[in-house]
mmCIF file of C-alpha atoms in Angstrom:
data_model
loop_
_atom_site.group_PDB
_atom_site.id
_atom_site.type_symbol
_atom_site.label_atom_id
_atom_site.label_comp_id
_atom_site.label_asym_id
_atom_site.label_seq_id
_atom_site.Cartn_x
_atom_site.Cartn_y
_atom_site.Cartn_z
ATOM 1 C CA UNK A 183 32.803 60.382 5.250
ATOM 2 C CA UNK A 184 34.801 61.275 8.352
ATOM 3 C CA UNK A 185 31.925 63.412 9.675
ATOM 4 C CA UNK A 186 29.495 60.585 8.912
ATOM 5 C CA UNK A 187 31.538 58.259 11.107
ATOM 6 C CA UNK A 188 31.734 60.865 13.890
ATOM 7 C CA UNK A 189 27.959 61.278 13.997
ATOM 8 C CA UNK A 190 27.361 57.525 13.676
ATOM 9 C CA UNK A 191 29.571 56.993 16.715
ATOM 10 C CA UNK A 192 27.216 59.281 18.646
ATOM 11 C CA UNK A 193 24.282 57.188 17.443
ATOM 12 C CA UNK A 194 26.110 54.069 18.651
ATOM 13 C CA UNK A 195 26.422 55.587 22.135
ATOM 14 C CA UNK A 196 22.653 56.089 22.139
ATOM 15 C CA UNK A 197 22.200 52.483 21.006
ATOM 16 C CA UNK A 198 24.073 51.445 24.161
ATOM 17 C CA UNK A 199 21.561 53.408 26.240
ATOM 18 C CA UNK A 200 18.716 51.558 24.534
ATOM 19 C CA UNK A 201 20.351 48.210 25.231
ATOM 20 C CA UNK A 202 20.979 49.089 28.883
ATOM 21 C CA UNK A 203 17.219 49.696 29.134
ATOM 22 C CA UNK A 204 16.433 46.265 27.658
ATOM 23 C CA UNK A 205 15.582 47.687 24.238
ATOM 24 C CA UNK A 206 16.868 46.675 20.814
ATOM 25 C CA UNK A 207 20.129 48.659 20.534
ATOM 26 C CA UNK A 208 19.317 51.306 17.942
ATOM 27 C CA UNK A 209 20.365 54.927 18.294
ATOM 28 C CA UNK A 210 19.842 57.999 16.129
ATOM 29 C CA UNK A 211 20.948 61.617 15.892
ATOM 30 C CA UNK A 212 19.680 64.439 13.692
ATOM 31 C CA UNK A 213 22.354 66.878 12.586
ATOM 32 C CA UNK A 214 21.700 70.313 11.103
ATOM 33 C CA UNK A 215 24.462 72.761 10.166
ATOM 34 C CA UNK A 216 27.064 70.689 12.008
ATOM 35 C CA UNK A 217 25.123 70.490 15.282
ATOM 36 C CA UNK A 218 23.063 67.738 16.861
ATOM 37 C CA UNK A 219 19.481 69.001 17.082
ATOM 38 C CA UNK A 220 17.819 65.705 18.008
ATOM 39 C CA UNK A 221 18.783 62.452 19.725
ATOM 40 C CA UNK A 222 16.903 59.237 20.214
ATOM 41 C CA UNK A 223 17.118 55.566 20.992
ATOM 42 C CA UNK A 224 14.643 52.727 20.921
ATOM 43 C CA UNK A 225 12.131 52.980 23.749
ATOM 44 C CA UNK A 226 9.158 50.946 22.500
ATOM 45 C CA UNK A 227 9.275 48.450 25.362
ATOM 46 C CA UNK A 228 9.898 50.896 28.213
ATOM 47 C CA UNK A 229 7.305 53.368 26.927
ATOM 48 C CA UNK A 230 4.785 50.747 25.758
ATOM 49 C CA UNK A 231 4.747 52.642 22.474
ATOM 50 C CA UNK A 232 5.301 50.833 19.166
ATOM 51 C CA UNK A 233 6.225 54.150 17.537
ATOM 52 C CA UNK A 234 9.062 54.908 19.980
ATOM 53 C CA UNK A 235 11.818 53.969 17.539
ATOM 54 C CA UNK A 236 15.160 55.772 17.682
ATOM 55 C CA UNK A 237 14.440 57.713 14.493
ATOM 56 C CA UNK A 238 11.023 58.824 15.723
ATOM 57 C CA UNK A 239 12.437 60.044 19.025
ATOM 58 C CA UNK A 240 15.321 61.924 17.365
ATOM 59 C CA UNK A 241 13.089 63.571 14.760
ATOM 60 C CA UNK A 242 10.518 64.611 17.371
ATOM 61 C CA UNK A 243 13.277 66.290 19.378
ATOM 62 C CA UNK A 244 14.769 67.927 16.265
ATOM 63 C CA UNK A 245 11.389 69.404 15.337
ATOM 64 C CA UNK A 246 11.047 70.902 18.805
ATOM 65 C CA UNK A 247 14.631 72.190 18.796
ATOM 66 C CA UNK A 248 14.255 73.826 15.391
ATOM 67 C CA UNK A 249 10.664 74.922 15.925
ATOM 68 C CA UNK A 250 9.621 73.335 12.645
ATOM 69 C CA UNK A 251 8.151 70.031 11.527
ATOM 70 C CA UNK A 252 10.136 70.294 8.285
ATOM 71 C CA UNK A 253 13.766 69.252 8.647
ATOM 72 C CA UNK A 254 14.841 70.216 5.125
ATOM 73 C CA UNK A 255 18.561 70.758 5.767
ATOM 74 C CA UNK A 256 19.032 67.948 8.282
ATOM 75 C CA UNK A 257 20.717 64.563 8.179
ATOM 76 C CA UNK A 258 19.551 61.589 10.221
ATOM 77 C CA UNK A 259 22.216 59.155 11.408
ATOM 78 C CA UNK A 260 20.838 55.841 12.647
ATOM 79 C CA UNK A 261 22.540 52.558 13.490
ATOM 80 C CA UNK A 262 19.934 50.402 11.688
ATOM 81 C CA UNK A 263 18.184 50.916 8.367
ATOM 82 C CA UNK A 264 14.734 52.433 9.011
ATOM 83 C CA UNK A 265 11.541 50.377 8.981
ATOM 84 C CA UNK A 266 8.538 51.425 6.840
ATOM 85 C CA UNK A 267 7.084 53.579 9.626
ATOM 86 C CA UNK A 268 10.332 55.487 10.126
ATOM 87 C CA UNK A 269 11.010 55.722 6.393
ATOM 88 C CA UNK A 270 7.612 57.364 5.985
ATOM 89 C CA UNK A 271 8.513 59.766 8.772
ATOM 90 C CA UNK A 272 11.703 60.733 6.929
ATOM 91 C CA UNK A 273 9.716 61.562 3.813
ATOM 92 C CA UNK A 274 7.084 63.543 5.734
ATOM 93 C CA UNK A 275 9.661 65.477 7.756
ATOM 94 C CA UNK A 276 11.618 66.279 4.572
ATOM 95 C CA UNK A 277 14.893 64.994 6.007
ATOM 96 C CA UNK A 278 17.501 65.824 3.395
ATOM 97 C CA UNK A 279 19.801 62.876 4.012
ATOM 98 C CA UNK A 280 19.762 59.497 5.739
ATOM 99 C CA UNK A 281 22.947 57.776 6.883
ATOM 100 C CA UNK A 282 22.541 54.316 8.368
ATOM 101 C CA UNK A 283 24.856 51.604 9.653
ATOM 102 C CA UNK A 284 23.418 48.087 9.557
ATOM 103 C CA UNK A 285 21.164 46.826 6.786
ATOM 104 C CA UNK A 286 17.805 45.339 7.819
ATOM 105 C CA UNK A 287 16.881 42.596 5.377
ATOM 106 C CA UNK A 288 13.510 41.961 7.083
ATOM 107 C CA UNK A 289 12.021 45.441 7.329
ATOM 108 C CA UNK A 290 14.598 47.846 5.867
ATOM 109 C CA UNK A 291 12.844 50.525 3.839
ATOM 110 C CA UNK A 292 15.823 52.447 2.501
ATOM 111 C CA UNK A 293 16.883 49.842 -0.030
ATOM 112 C CA UNK A 294 16.997 46.390 1.582
ATOM 113 C CA UNK A 295 13.377 45.206 1.535
ATOM 114 C CA UNK A 296 11.979 48.236 -0.271
ATOM 115 C CA UNK A 297 13.049 51.810 -0.926
ATOM 116 C CA UNK A 298 10.314 54.001 0.468
ATOM 117 C CA UNK A 299 12.633 56.972 1.086
ATOM 118 C CA UNK A 300 13.424 57.297 -2.620
ATOM 119 C CA UNK A 301 10.091 56.307 -4.123
ATOM 120 C CA UNK A 302 9.494 58.607 -7.116
ATOM 121 C CA UNK A 303 5.732 58.500 -6.539
ATOM 122 C CA UNK A 304 6.164 60.420 -3.274
ATOM 123 C CA UNK A 305 6.581 64.169 -2.993
ATOM 124 C CA UNK A 306 10.055 63.972 -1.389
ATOM 125 C CA UNK A 307 13.056 61.701 -1.827
ATOM 126 C CA UNK A 308 15.828 61.338 0.728
ATOM 127 C CA UNK A 309 19.529 61.062 -0.134
ATOM 128 C CA UNK A 310 20.833 57.781 1.326
ATOM 129 C CA UNK A 311 24.318 56.804 2.475
ATOM 130 C CA UNK A 312 24.177 53.170 3.644
ATOM 131 C CA UNK A 313 26.656 51.059 5.586
ATOM 132 C CA UNK A 314 28.534 53.683 7.635
ATOM 133 C CA UNK A 315 30.305 51.790 10.442
ATOM 134 C CA UNK A 316 28.251 48.801 9.314
ATOM 135 C CA UNK A 317 30.481 46.126 10.927
ATOM 136 C CA UNK A 318 30.182 47.770 14.361
ATOM 137 C CA UNK A 319 26.444 48.451 14.040
ATOM 138 C CA UNK A 320 25.707 44.932 12.797
ATOM 139 C CA UNK A 321 27.869 43.260 15.444
ATOM 140 C CA UNK A 322 26.079 45.106 18.237
ATOM 141 C CA UNK A 323 22.662 44.030 16.955
ATOM 142 C CA UNK A 324 23.785 40.431 16.343
ATOM 143 C CA UNK A 325 25.219 40.155 19.852
ATOM 144 C CA UNK A 326 22.010 41.532 21.344
ATOM 145 C CA UNK A 327 19.771 39.061 19.526
ATOM 146 C CA UNK A 328 22.145 36.165 20.247
ATOM 147 C CA UNK A 329 21.964 37.024 23.947
ATOM 148 C CA UNK A 330 18.186 37.263 23.778
ATOM 149 C CA UNK A 331 17.927 33.812 22.132
ATOM 150 C CA UNK A 332 20.255 32.299 24.759
ATOM 151 C CA UNK A 333 18.130 33.814 27.534
ATOM 152 C CA UNK A 334 14.965 32.343 25.999
ATOM 153 C CA UNK A 335 16.617 28.906 25.860
ATOM 154 C CA UNK A 336 17.694 29.234 29.481
ATOM 155 C CA UNK A 337 14.177 30.197 30.581
ATOM 156 C CA UNK A 338 12.619 27.298 28.647
ATOM 157 C CA UNK A 339 15.085 24.897 30.246
ATOM 158 C CA UNK A 340 14.282 26.239 33.723
ATOM 159 C CA UNK A 341 10.553 25.949 33.044
ATOM 160 C CA UNK A 342 10.953 22.392 31.825
ATOM 161 C CA UNK A 343 13.016 21.447 34.858
ATOM 162 C CA UNK A 344 10.381 23.015 37.105
ATOM 163 C CA UNK A 345 7.631 20.981 35.478
ATOM 164 C CA UNK A 346 9.552 17.721 35.922
ATOM 165 C CA UNK A 347 9.900 18.175 39.681
#
């Protein structure tokens, strides 16, 4: 558990990078044999790429680092429960273990909305450790979305004031 928290803290640092770029603050690291082999953070907006999720970026880098598209002895640490796209990627890449922080009740595909990563109909199932540093991961996401909603309100108010002049 102590190692899980250590690696999740690295994912949280990457989530800060995403947020500083105006992205949803999600970060991910892939660890193999005690070493980080892939890092990623959300970049969908800056790259105009709907697949540029933190998990996707980290797994792409891990594949290049290891010279293999199969990540059989690797663990993915990510600050938010993976969506269906990323959960499918975990199955296809044969990630051994998933450790995530915050639960995603809207799109979470590692147990919250559905459990794609452990579906017995698929040819690979991923070990899952949920909720590591969950309060920190959840608070960061909540603060981000609260700030985004406040900004939208401010912009609407400015637009309304502009129309009244």
